[in-house]
Amino acid sequence: MIQKAHVGVGISGVEGLQAACASDYSIAQFRYLLRLLFVHGSWNYSRMCKLILYSFYKNICLYVIELWFAIYSGWSGQILFERWTIGLYNVLFTAAPPFAIGIVEKVCSADIMLKYPKLYGPRASSFSVTTFWVWIGNAMVHSILLFWLAMLAVNHEVLWGNGRDGGYLMLGNMVYTYTVTTVCLKAGLHTAFWSIFTHLSIWGSILAWLIVIVIYSHVYPLLPIGEAMAGMDKICFSSFYFWLGLICIPVGILIPDLSLIV
């Protein structure tokens, strides 16, 4: 039985703690097994499914954009995003939503899970081959829209009334901002339980990027990094098209997702 089981549950009792210490989960009394399976088991299954799928989604959204830019630039080898922003994408700007999904997400309350135990069963509807490829396809479509809609917004690279153009890095920061916003809001669409931590992880991640772009734009020449980003905050924030795209592009991209969920 021990060799065939996927998860071991040990019950501490008068016989000792040997089985409890060797198990994956330990409970004090047998009556706690019901809540462990139908409440925490269901929550854990839902969290892990969403966490895995969302992790693939958010990485495809950003990094496949470099493929579309490579096609647009004639395979020049030029990258669209500033190097440090690429590295901080998973470390800082989209790190919190996966934690919120994996720690505090709840598909239903504990009372409902105990009342309707069929909600937790071997249906594999939350994570299957079909579900996986739907998420991958969704991420690919979003990466296409994030890049090409931003390209349309900066048509002829004229972003100000006086005819100034922003250059490729202005486009890169616009696309990066829209990607971070879309990815964070996507986590919100698939969140059933909104806690304070959930709000902080989603809205705080978006705000963190806007704050970092302000700080990073003034790092050079104090530090020998980010020379290309010098003054980028004023360039981005002074453009009407930047703010218009920040509202319209993420919302427009996620409306079909919202309609499917509802």
PDB file of C-alpha atoms in Angstrom:
ATOM      1  CA  MET A   1       0.000   0.000   0.000  1.00  0.00           C
ATOM      2  CA  ILE A   2       2.823   2.372   0.881  1.00  0.00           C
ATOM      3  CA  GLN A   3       4.661   1.598  -2.358  1.00  0.00           C
ATOM      4  CA  LYS A   4       1.569   2.105  -4.539  1.00  0.00           C
ATOM      5  CA  ALA A   5       0.297   5.288  -2.910  1.00  0.00           C
ATOM      6  CA  HIS A   6       0.948   8.670  -4.530  1.00  0.00           C
ATOM      7  CA  VAL A   7       0.615  10.607  -1.270  1.00  0.00           C
ATOM      8  CA  GLY A   8       1.169   9.234   2.216  1.00  0.00           C
ATOM      9  CA  VAL A   9      -0.903  10.431   5.173  1.00  0.00           C
ATOM     10  CA  GLY A  10       0.297   9.525   8.639  1.00  0.00           C
ATOM     11  CA  ILE A  11      -1.805   9.642  11.804  1.00  0.00           C
ATOM     12  CA  SER A  12       0.021  10.270  15.053  1.00  0.00           C
ATOM     13  CA  GLY A  13      -1.173   8.047  17.891  1.00  0.00           C
ATOM     14  CA  VAL A  14      -0.200   5.918  20.853  1.00  0.00           C
ATOM     15  CA  GLU A  15       1.726   3.552  18.572  1.00  0.00           C
ATOM     16  CA  GLY A  16       4.309   6.256  17.958  1.00  0.00           C
ATOM     17  CA  LEU A  17       5.242   8.820  15.359  1.00  0.00           C
ATOM     18  CA  GLN A  18       7.233   6.632  12.979  1.00  0.00           C
ATOM     19  CA  ALA A  19       4.505   6.501  10.309  1.00  0.00           C
ATOM     20  CA  ALA A  20       3.628  10.162  10.766  1.00  0.00           C
ATOM     21  CA  CYS A  21       7.237  11.256  10.360  1.00  0.00           C
ATOM     22  CA  ALA A  22       7.674   9.164   7.210  1.00  0.00           C
ATOM     23  CA  SER A  23       4.502  10.444   5.542  1.00  0.00           C
ATOM     24  CA  ASP A  24       3.890  13.385   3.237  1.00  0.00           C
ATOM     25  CA  TYR A  25       1.134  14.740   5.471  1.00  0.00           C
ATOM     26  CA  SER A  26       0.589  14.140   9.170  1.00  0.00           C
ATOM     27  CA  ILE A  27      -2.694  14.587  11.024  1.00  0.00           C
ATOM     28  CA  ALA A  28      -3.542  14.197  14.696  1.00  0.00           C
ATOM     29  CA  GLN A  29      -6.867  12.386  14.317  1.00  0.00           C
ATOM     30  CA  PHE A  30      -8.515  10.288  11.645  1.00  0.00           C
ATOM     31  CA  ARG A  31     -11.475  12.686  11.377  1.00  0.00           C
ATOM     32  CA  TYR A  32      -9.159  15.338   9.950  1.00  0.00           C
ATOM     33  CA  LEU A  33      -8.660  13.201   6.845  1.00  0.00           C
ATOM     34  CA  LEU A  34     -11.917  14.417   5.300  1.00  0.00           C
ATOM     35  CA  ARG A  35     -10.860  18.061   5.411  1.00  0.00           C
ATOM     36  CA  LEU A  36      -7.339  17.210   4.259  1.00  0.00           C
ATOM     37  CA  LEU A  37      -8.631  15.491   1.123  1.00  0.00           C
ATOM     38  CA  PHE A  38     -11.699  17.442   0.092  1.00  0.00           C
ATOM     39  CA  VAL A  39     -10.598  20.927   1.154  1.00  0.00           C
ATOM     40  CA  HIS A  40      -6.820  21.197   1.136  1.00  0.00           C
ATOM     41  CA  GLY A  41      -6.464  18.529  -1.537  1.00  0.00           C
ATOM     42  CA  SER A  42      -8.796  20.388  -3.863  1.00  0.00           C
ATOM     43  CA  TRP A  43      -7.206  23.751  -3.159  1.00  0.00           C
ATOM     44  CA  ASN A  44      -3.727  22.380  -3.725  1.00  0.00           C
ATOM     45  CA  TYR A  45      -4.724  20.717  -7.007  1.00  0.00           C
ATOM     46  CA  SER A  46      -6.279  23.924  -8.325  1.00  0.00           C
ATOM     47  CA  ARG A  47      -3.329  26.052  -7.218  1.00  0.00           C
ATOM     48  CA  MET A  48      -0.727  23.815  -8.827  1.00  0.00           C
ATOM     49  CA  CYS A  49      -2.637  23.590 -12.108  1.00  0.00           C
ATOM     50  CA  LYS A  50      -3.045  27.347 -12.374  1.00  0.00           C
ATOM     51  CA  LEU A  51       0.522  27.989 -11.257  1.00  0.00           C
ATOM     52  CA  ILE A  52       2.077  25.715 -13.892  1.00  0.00           C
ATOM     53  CA  LEU A  53      -0.106  26.980 -16.731  1.00  0.00           C
ATOM     54  CA  TYR A  54       0.348  30.621 -15.743  1.00  0.00           C
ATOM     55  CA  SER A  55       4.134  30.254 -15.523  1.00  0.00           C
ATOM     56  CA  PHE A  56       4.278  29.016 -19.112  1.00  0.00           C
ATOM     57  CA  TYR A  57       1.877  31.737 -20.215  1.00  0.00           C
ATOM     58  CA  LYS A  58       3.720  34.713 -18.772  1.00  0.00           C
ATOM     59  CA  ASN A  59       7.090  33.662 -20.157  1.00  0.00           C
ATOM     60  CA  ILE A  60       5.784  32.992 -23.652  1.00  0.00           C
ATOM     61  CA  CYS A  61       4.029  36.366 -23.684  1.00  0.00           C
ATOM     62  CA  LEU A  62       7.269  38.288 -23.247  1.00  0.00           C
ATOM     63  CA  TYR A  63       9.995  36.229 -24.870  1.00  0.00           C
ATOM     64  CA  VAL A  64       8.149  35.284 -28.061  1.00  0.00           C
ATOM     65  CA  ILE A  65       7.749  39.014 -28.702  1.00  0.00           C
ATOM     66  CA  GLU A  66      11.472  39.032 -29.479  1.00  0.00           C
ATOM     67  CA  LEU A  67      10.703  36.630 -32.343  1.00  0.00           C
ATOM     68  CA  TRP A  68       8.142  39.023 -33.826  1.00  0.00           C
ATOM     69  CA  PHE A  69      10.591  41.905 -33.470  1.00  0.00           C
ATOM     70  CA  ALA A  70      13.308  39.838 -35.148  1.00  0.00           C
ATOM     71  CA  ILE A  71      10.996  39.250 -38.105  1.00  0.00           C
ATOM     72  CA  TYR A  72      10.107  42.944 -38.217  1.00  0.00           C
ATOM     73  CA  SER A  73      13.754  44.057 -38.035  1.00  0.00           C
ATOM     74  CA  GLY A  74      14.903  41.651 -40.749  1.00  0.00           C
ATOM     75  CA  TRP A  75      16.748  39.331 -38.337  1.00  0.00           C
ATOM     76  CA  SER A  76      19.182  42.111 -37.471  1.00  0.00           C
ATOM     77  CA  GLY A  77      20.050  40.650 -34.062  1.00  0.00           C
ATOM     78  CA  GLN A  78      18.822  43.759 -32.246  1.00  0.00           C
ATOM     79  CA  ILE A  79      16.771  43.047 -29.126  1.00  0.00           C
ATOM     80  CA  LEU A  80      13.620  45.019 -28.382  1.00  0.00           C
ATOM     81  CA  PHE A  81      13.903  45.227 -24.592  1.00  0.00           C
ATOM     82  CA  GLU A  82      16.676  46.634 -22.425  1.00  0.00           C
ATOM     83  CA  ARG A  83      18.790  43.786 -21.030  1.00  0.00           C
ATOM     84  CA  TRP A  84      18.211  44.432 -17.335  1.00  0.00           C
ATOM     85  CA  THR A  85      14.451  44.630 -17.802  1.00  0.00           C
ATOM     86  CA  ILE A  86      14.510  41.209 -19.451  1.00  0.00           C
ATOM     87  CA  GLY A  87      16.314  39.754 -16.431  1.00  0.00           C
ATOM     88  CA  LEU A  88      14.008  41.424 -13.912  1.00  0.00           C
ATOM     89  CA  TYR A  89      10.819  40.234 -15.617  1.00  0.00           C
ATOM     90  CA  ASN A  90      10.610  36.936 -13.719  1.00  0.00           C
ATOM     91  CA  VAL A  91      12.557  38.123 -10.692  1.00  0.00           C
ATOM     92  CA  LEU A  92      10.570  41.244  -9.839  1.00  0.00           C
ATOM     93  CA  PHE A  93       7.749  42.335 -12.122  1.00  0.00           C
ATOM     94  CA  THR A  94       5.874  39.038 -12.549  1.00  0.00           C
ATOM     95  CA  ALA A  95       7.152  37.136  -9.514  1.00  0.00           C
ATOM     96  CA  ALA A  96       4.336  37.984  -7.091  1.00  0.00           C
ATOM     97  CA  PRO A  97       1.234  36.771  -9.031  1.00  0.00           C
ATOM     98  CA  PRO A  98       2.453  33.137  -9.155  1.00  0.00           C
ATOM     99  CA  PHE A  99       2.995  33.254  -5.384  1.00  0.00           C
ATOM    100  CA  ALA A 100      -0.533  34.564  -4.873  1.00  0.00           C
ATOM    101  CA  ILE A 101      -1.949  31.828  -7.093  1.00  0.00           C
ATOM    102  CA  GLY A 102       0.098  29.096  -5.442  1.00  0.00           C
ATOM    103  CA  ILE A 103      -0.478  30.142  -1.823  1.00  0.00           C
ATOM    104  CA  VAL A 104      -3.829  31.861  -1.261  1.00  0.00           C
ATOM    105  CA  GLU A 105      -5.988  30.868  -4.247  1.00  0.00           C
ATOM    106  CA  LYS A 106      -9.211  29.026  -3.376  1.00  0.00           C
ATOM    107  CA  VAL A 107     -11.667  27.764  -5.981  1.00  0.00           C
ATOM    108  CA  CYS A 108     -14.434  27.501  -3.354  1.00  0.00           C
ATOM    109  CA  SER A 109     -14.816  28.012   0.360  1.00  0.00           C
ATOM    110  CA  ALA A 110     -14.106  25.148   2.741  1.00  0.00           C
ATOM    111  CA  ASP A 111     -17.803  24.737   3.580  1.00  0.00           C
ATOM    112  CA  ILE A 112     -18.760  24.327  -0.080  1.00  0.00           C
ATOM    113  CA  MET A 113     -15.944  21.842  -0.681  1.00  0.00           C
ATOM    114  CA  LEU A 114     -17.162  19.697   2.215  1.00  0.00           C
ATOM    115  CA  LYS A 115     -20.787  19.978   1.132  1.00  0.00           C
ATOM    116  CA  TYR A 116     -20.064  19.016  -2.491  1.00  0.00           C
ATOM    117  CA  PRO A 117     -17.143  16.550  -2.459  1.00  0.00           C
ATOM    118  CA  LYS A 118     -17.623  15.854  -6.184  1.00  0.00           C
ATOM    119  CA  LEU A 119     -15.864  19.150  -6.828  1.00  0.00           C
ATOM    120  CA  TYR A 120     -12.639  17.285  -6.078  1.00  0.00           C
ATOM    121  CA  GLY A 121     -12.368  14.273  -8.347  1.00  0.00           C
ATOM    122  CA  PRO A 122     -10.174  12.606 -10.978  1.00  0.00           C
ATOM    123  CA  ARG A 123     -11.608  14.573 -13.908  1.00  0.00           C
ATOM    124  CA  ALA A 124      -8.285  16.222 -14.865  1.00  0.00           C
ATOM    125  CA  SER A 125     -10.242  19.115 -16.334  1.00  0.00           C
ATOM    126  CA  SER A 126      -7.980  21.755 -14.806  1.00  0.00           C
ATOM    127  CA  PHE A 127      -4.800  20.269 -16.235  1.00  0.00           C
ATOM    128  CA  SER A 128      -4.832  18.164 -19.379  1.00  0.00           C
ATOM    129  CA  VAL A 129      -3.070  18.098 -22.730  1.00  0.00           C
ATOM    130  CA  THR A 130      -5.889  20.131 -24.244  1.00  0.00           C
ATOM    131  CA  THR A 131      -5.853  22.682 -21.428  1.00  0.00           C
ATOM    132  CA  PHE A 132      -2.080  23.021 -21.664  1.00  0.00           C
ATOM    133  CA  TRP A 133      -2.098  23.760 -25.392  1.00  0.00           C
ATOM    134  CA  VAL A 134      -5.008  26.161 -25.007  1.00  0.00           C
ATOM    135  CA  TRP A 135      -2.898  28.195 -22.593  1.00  0.00           C
ATOM    136  CA  ILE A 136       0.130  28.005 -24.907  1.00  0.00           C
ATOM    137  CA  GLY A 137      -1.960  29.125 -27.872  1.00  0.00           C
ATOM    138  CA  ASN A 138      -3.463  31.904 -25.781  1.00  0.00           C
ATOM    139  CA  ALA A 139       0.012  33.129 -24.840  1.00  0.00           C
ATOM    140  CA  MET A 140       1.161  33.062 -28.478  1.00  0.00           C
ATOM    141  CA  VAL A 141      -1.860  35.089 -29.596  1.00  0.00           C
ATOM    142  CA  HIS A 142      -1.326  37.589 -26.791  1.00  0.00           C
ATOM    143  CA  SER A 143       2.346  38.011 -27.707  1.00  0.00           C
ATOM    144  CA  ILE A 144       1.348  38.742 -31.310  1.00  0.00           C
ATOM    145  CA  LEU A 145      -1.253  41.299 -30.230  1.00  0.00           C
ATOM    146  CA  LEU A 146       1.031  42.946 -27.670  1.00  0.00           C
ATOM    147  CA  PHE A 147       3.719  43.588 -30.260  1.00  0.00           C
ATOM    148  CA  TRP A 148       1.725  44.441 -33.361  1.00  0.00           C
ATOM    149  CA  LEU A 149      -0.889  46.584 -31.618  1.00  0.00           C
ATOM    150  CA  ALA A 150       1.934  48.613 -30.083  1.00  0.00           C
ATOM    151  CA  MET A 151       3.484  48.869 -33.545  1.00  0.00           C
ATOM    152  CA  LEU A 152       0.231  50.277 -34.879  1.00  0.00           C
ATOM    153  CA  ALA A 153       0.102  52.743 -31.987  1.00  0.00           C
ATOM    154  CA  VAL A 154       3.535  54.123 -32.924  1.00  0.00           C
ATOM    155  CA  ASN A 155       2.879  54.165 -36.661  1.00  0.00           C
ATOM    156  CA  HIS A 156       5.735  55.961 -38.437  1.00  0.00           C
ATOM    157  CA  GLU A 157       7.329  56.291 -34.961  1.00  0.00           C
ATOM    158  CA  VAL A 158       5.697  59.706 -34.464  1.00  0.00           C
ATOM    159  CA  LEU A 159       4.539  59.841 -30.835  1.00  0.00           C
ATOM    160  CA  TRP A 160       4.313  63.584 -30.218  1.00  0.00           C
ATOM    161  CA  GLY A 161       2.550  66.447 -31.934  1.00  0.00           C
ATOM    162  CA  ASN A 162       5.854  68.126 -32.811  1.00  0.00           C
ATOM    163  CA  GLY A 163       6.914  65.166 -34.969  1.00  0.00           C
ATOM    164  CA  ARG A 164       9.460  63.632 -32.590  1.00  0.00           C
ATOM    165  CA  ASP A 165      10.041  59.891 -32.733  1.00  0.00           C
ATOM    166  CA  GLY A 166      10.920  57.683 -29.803  1.00  0.00           C
ATOM    167  CA  GLY A 167      13.184  55.091 -31.380  1.00  0.00           C
ATOM    168  CA  TYR A 168      13.174  51.343 -30.918  1.00  0.00           C
ATOM    169  CA  LEU A 169      13.696  51.483 -27.137  1.00  0.00           C
ATOM    170  CA  MET A 170      10.604  53.637 -26.720  1.00  0.00           C
ATOM    171  CA  LEU A 171       8.690  50.919 -28.550  1.00  0.00           C
ATOM    172  CA  GLY A 172      10.375  48.301 -26.367  1.00  0.00           C
ATOM    173  CA  ASN A 173       9.349  50.007 -23.137  1.00  0.00           C
ATOM    174  CA  MET A 174       5.809  50.461 -24.393  1.00  0.00           C
ATOM    175  CA  VAL A 175       5.512  46.775 -25.284  1.00  0.00           C
ATOM    176  CA  TYR A 176       7.163  45.775 -21.989  1.00  0.00           C
ATOM    177  CA  THR A 177       4.731  47.914 -19.988  1.00  0.00           C
ATOM    178  CA  TYR A 178       1.733  46.470 -21.803  1.00  0.00           C
ATOM    179  CA  THR A 179       3.070  42.935 -21.372  1.00  0.00           C
ATOM    180  CA  VAL A 180       3.580  43.281 -17.613  1.00  0.00           C
ATOM    181  CA  THR A 181       0.112  44.813 -17.282  1.00  0.00           C
ATOM    182  CA  THR A 182      -1.564  42.126 -19.400  1.00  0.00           C
ATOM    183  CA  VAL A 183       0.203  39.263 -17.642  1.00  0.00           C
ATOM    184  CA  CYS A 184      -0.691  40.576 -14.180  1.00  0.00           C
ATOM    185  CA  LEU A 185      -4.322  41.177 -15.136  1.00  0.00           C
ATOM    186  CA  LYS A 186      -4.451  37.692 -16.659  1.00  0.00           C
ATOM    187  CA  ALA A 187      -3.612  36.307 -13.218  1.00  0.00           C
ATOM    188  CA  GLY A 188      -6.526  38.294 -11.844  1.00  0.00           C
ATOM    189  CA  LEU A 189      -8.915  36.812 -14.407  1.00  0.00           C
ATOM    190  CA  HIS A 190      -8.110  33.304 -13.188  1.00  0.00           C
ATOM    191  CA  THR A 191      -8.264  34.197  -9.496  1.00  0.00           C
ATOM    192  CA  ALA A 192     -11.367  33.061  -7.634  1.00  0.00           C
ATOM    193  CA  PHE A 193     -10.351  34.319  -4.175  1.00  0.00           C
ATOM    194  CA  TRP A 194      -9.130  37.910  -3.907  1.00  0.00           C
ATOM    195  CA  SER A 195      -7.141  38.527  -0.741  1.00  0.00           C
ATOM    196  CA  ILE A 196      -5.006  41.510   0.221  1.00  0.00           C
ATOM    197  CA  PHE A 197      -1.968  39.571  -0.974  1.00  0.00           C
ATOM    198  CA  THR A 198      -3.643  38.992  -4.347  1.00  0.00           C
ATOM    199  CA  HIS A 199      -4.345  42.698  -4.806  1.00  0.00           C
ATOM    200  CA  LEU A 200      -0.792  43.602  -3.802  1.00  0.00           C
ATOM    201  CA  SER A 201       0.731  41.010  -6.114  1.00  0.00           C
ATOM    202  CA  ILE A 202      -1.208  42.161  -9.181  1.00  0.00           C
ATOM    203  CA  TRP A 203      -1.490  45.925  -8.789  1.00  0.00           C
ATOM    204  CA  GLY A 204       1.831  46.147  -6.961  1.00  0.00           C
ATOM    205  CA  SER A 205       3.669  44.385  -9.794  1.00  0.00           C
ATOM    206  CA  ILE A 206       2.328  46.845 -12.362  1.00  0.00           C
ATOM    207  CA  LEU A 207       3.166  49.789 -10.123  1.00  0.00           C
ATOM    208  CA  ALA A 208       6.626  48.354  -9.424  1.00  0.00           C
ATOM    209  CA  TRP A 209       7.554  48.487 -13.115  1.00  0.00           C
ATOM    210  CA  LEU A 210       6.382  52.103 -13.443  1.00  0.00           C
ATOM    211  CA  ILE A 211       8.450  53.046 -10.386  1.00  0.00           C
ATOM    212  CA  VAL A 212      11.502  51.133 -11.597  1.00  0.00           C
ATOM    213  CA  ILE A 213      11.424  52.791 -15.014  1.00  0.00           C
ATOM    214  CA  VAL A 214      11.548  56.180 -13.263  1.00  0.00           C
ATOM    215  CA  ILE A 215      14.467  55.127 -11.056  1.00  0.00           C
ATOM    216  CA  TYR A 216      16.328  53.295 -13.822  1.00  0.00           C
ATOM    217  CA  SER A 217      16.050  56.316 -16.114  1.00  0.00           C
ATOM    218  CA  HIS A 218      18.200  58.316 -13.672  1.00  0.00           C
ATOM    219  CA  VAL A 219      20.777  55.683 -12.702  1.00  0.00           C
ATOM    220  CA  TYR A 220      23.202  56.654 -15.469  1.00  0.00           C
ATOM    221  CA  PRO A 221      25.790  58.233 -15.124  1.00  0.00           C
ATOM    222  CA  LEU A 222      25.789  57.619 -11.353  1.00  0.00           C
ATOM    223  CA  LEU A 223      26.284  53.928 -12.163  1.00  0.00           C
ATOM    224  CA  PRO A 224      27.788  52.524 -15.380  1.00  0.00           C
ATOM    225  CA  ILE A 225      24.568  50.748 -16.376  1.00  0.00           C
ATOM    226  CA  GLY A 226      21.419  51.672 -18.239  1.00  0.00           C
ATOM    227  CA  GLU A 227      22.944  54.280 -20.531  1.00  0.00           C
ATOM    228  CA  ALA A 228      20.283  53.611 -23.162  1.00  0.00           C
ATOM    229  CA  MET A 229      17.522  54.086 -20.557  1.00  0.00           C
ATOM    230  CA  ALA A 230      18.640  57.576 -19.496  1.00  0.00           C
ATOM    231  CA  GLY A 231      15.640  59.910 -19.530  1.00  0.00           C
ATOM    232  CA  MET A 232      13.312  57.170 -20.762  1.00  0.00           C
ATOM    233  CA  ASP A 233      10.697  57.952 -18.105  1.00  0.00           C
ATOM    234  CA  LYS A 234      10.144  61.459 -19.484  1.00  0.00           C
ATOM    235  CA  ILE A 235      10.062  60.123 -23.038  1.00  0.00           C
ATOM    236  CA  CYS A 236       7.455  57.464 -22.239  1.00  0.00           C
ATOM    237  CA  PHE A 237       5.286  59.343 -19.781  1.00  0.00           C
ATOM    238  CA  SER A 238       5.061  62.462 -21.961  1.00  0.00           C
ATOM    239  CA  SER A 239       3.476  60.541 -24.848  1.00  0.00           C
ATOM    240  CA  PHE A 240      -0.306  60.416 -25.080  1.00  0.00           C
ATOM    241  CA  TYR A 241      -0.064  57.210 -27.111  1.00  0.00           C
ATOM    242  CA  PHE A 242       1.812  55.479 -24.282  1.00  0.00           C
ATOM    243  CA  TRP A 243      -1.018  56.060 -21.794  1.00  0.00           C
ATOM    244  CA  LEU A 244      -3.745  55.370 -24.342  1.00  0.00           C
ATOM    245  CA  GLY A 245      -2.132  52.048 -25.200  1.00  0.00           C
ATOM    246  CA  LEU A 246      -1.707  51.198 -21.514  1.00  0.00           C
ATOM    247  CA  ILE A 247      -5.481  51.344 -21.106  1.00  0.00           C
ATOM    248  CA  CYS A 248      -6.702  50.025 -24.443  1.00  0.00           C
ATOM    249  CA  ILE A 249      -4.237  47.271 -25.384  1.00  0.00           C
ATOM    250  CA  PRO A 250      -4.269  45.089 -22.212  1.00  0.00           C
ATOM    251  CA  VAL A 251      -8.027  45.533 -21.790  1.00  0.00           C
ATOM    252  CA  GLY A 252      -8.716  44.781 -25.447  1.00  0.00           C
ATOM    253  CA  ILE A 253      -6.512  41.687 -25.377  1.00  0.00           C
ATOM    254  CA  LEU A 254      -8.152  40.270 -22.247  1.00  0.00           C
ATOM    255  CA  ILE A 255     -11.792  40.919 -23.160  1.00  0.00           C
ATOM    256  CA  PRO A 256     -12.061  37.632 -25.147  1.00  0.00           C
ATOM    257  CA  ASP A 257     -10.493  35.764 -22.204  1.00  0.00           C
ATOM    258  CA  LEU A 258     -12.996  37.346 -19.836  1.00  0.00           C
ATOM    259  CA  SER A 259     -15.922  36.398 -22.070  1.00  0.00           C
ATOM    260  CA  LEU A 260     -14.773  32.762 -22.135  1.00  0.00           C
ATOM    261  CA  ILE A 261     -14.405  32.633 -18.350  1.00  0.00           C
ATOM    262  CA  VAL A 262     -17.804  34.215 -17.722  1.00  0.00           C
TER     263      VAL A 262
END
